[in-house]
Short mmCIF file of C-alpha atoms in Angstrom, two decimals:
data_model
loop_
_atom_site.label_atom_id
_atom_site.label_comp_id
_atom_site.label_asym_id
_atom_site.label_seq_id
_atom_site.Cartn_x
_atom_site.Cartn_y
_atom_site.Cartn_z
CA ALA C 17 -15.38 10.79 -12.60
CA SER C 18 -11.98 9.90 -11.23
CA ASP C 19 -8.86 10.05 -13.36
CA TRP C 20 -6.45 8.55 -10.86
CA SER C 21 -6.32 5.33 -8.90
CA SER C 22 -3.60 3.77 -6.81
CA ASP C 23 -3.12 0.93 -4.37
CA VAL C 24 -0.68 1.72 -1.56
CA CYS C 25 0.52 0.41 1.76
CA SER C 26 -0.36 2.67 4.69
CA SER C 27 3.21 2.54 5.99
CA ASP C 28 3.98 4.83 3.00
CA LEU C 29 1.34 7.36 4.11
CA TYR C 30 1.28 10.10 6.72
CA LEU C 31 -2.01 11.81 7.66
CA ASN C 32 -1.36 15.37 8.87
CA SER C 33 -3.57 17.63 10.99
CA ALA C 34 -4.89 19.44 7.87
CA GLY C 35 -6.54 16.22 6.67
CA GLU C 36 -3.95 15.56 3.99
CA ILE C 37 -2.07 12.34 3.35
CA ASP C 38 1.56 12.87 2.40
CA THR C 39 2.88 9.97 0.36
CA GLY C 40 6.47 11.15 0.64
CA PHE C 41 7.06 11.04 -3.12
CA GLY C 42 5.58 14.31 -4.45
CA LEU C 43 1.91 13.42 -4.09
CA THR C 44 -0.54 14.68 -1.48
CA VAL C 45 -4.05 13.30 -1.02
CA ARG C 46 -6.52 15.89 0.33
CA LEU C 47 -9.28 14.37 2.47
CA ALA C 48 -10.39 17.44 4.42
CA GLY C 49 -13.54 17.85 2.30
CA SER C 50 -14.98 14.48 3.31
CA ALA C 51 -15.52 13.64 6.97
CA GLU C 52 -16.24 10.01 6.09
CA LEU C 53 -12.98 9.54 4.15
CA LEU C 54 -11.02 11.42 6.80
CA ASP C 55 -12.42 9.16 9.53
CA GLU C 56 -11.48 6.08 7.49
CA ALA C 57 -7.93 7.41 7.00
CA LYS C 58 -7.57 8.03 10.75
CA ARG C 59 -8.36 4.34 11.40
CA LEU C 60 -5.57 3.09 9.14
CA ARG C 61 -2.79 1.24 10.91
CA ARG C 62 0.76 0.66 9.78
CA GLY C 63 0.75 -2.12 7.22
CA ASP C 64 -2.87 -1.66 6.07
CA CYS C 65 -3.23 -1.59 2.30
CA VAL C 66 -5.61 0.89 0.68
CA ARG C 67 -7.05 1.72 -2.72
CA LEU C 68 -7.53 5.41 -3.49
CA THR C 69 -9.38 6.95 -6.44
CA GLY C 70 -9.82 10.61 -7.24
CA THR C 71 -8.88 13.53 -9.46
CA LEU C 72 -5.18 14.24 -9.93
CA VAL C 73 -4.08 17.90 -10.11
CA ALA C 74 -0.59 19.18 -10.95
CA GLU C 75 0.40 21.69 -8.27
CA SER C 76 3.82 22.27 -9.84
CA LYS C 77 6.27 20.50 -12.15
CA ASN C 78 7.26 17.94 -9.51
CA TYR C 79 4.29 17.97 -7.15
CA PHE C 80 0.77 16.63 -7.54
CA CYS C 81 -2.29 16.32 -5.35
CA VAL C 82 -5.42 14.24 -5.39
CA GLY C 83 -7.92 16.97 -4.59
CA GLU C 84 -11.24 15.19 -5.00
CA VAL C 85 -10.88 11.77 -3.41
CA GLU C 86 -13.82 9.54 -4.30
CA THR C 87 -12.86 6.33 -2.51
CA LEU C 88 -10.46 5.18 0.15
CA GLU C 89 -10.93 1.51 0.90
CA ARG C 90 -8.88 -1.15 2.61
CA ILE C 91 -7.67 -3.96 0.41
CA SER C 92 -5.73 -7.14 1.09
CA GLU C 93 -2.01 -7.51 0.52
CA LYS C 94 -2.94 -10.02 -2.19
CA ASP C 95 -4.86 -7.27 -4.01
CA LEU C 96 -1.90 -4.90 -3.63
CA TYR C 97 0.63 -7.43 -4.95
CA PRO C 98 -1.37 -9.81 -7.19
CA LEU C 99 1.73 -11.32 -8.81
CA LYS C 100 3.67 -11.87 -5.58
CA LYS C 101 4.33 -15.52 -4.83
CA LYS C 102 4.21 -16.81 -1.30
#
């Protein structure tokens, strides 16, 4: 079962050649173990919003990774910012 979930905008994410998403704020999401999730991540475009769930692991005092990603799904901007007024 997952112990971590987050909604993020893909402009905050960088998918590297090792199949890892670098969030740029001390958190890496490892997708290399799942071809399906890796393929989905490769199709993300700047500005897409996604929901990630998985297991969070402390790599060091200031650095964490999501090592067992269970879901990576696109969501709407409304889902990302439910309280934002238009």
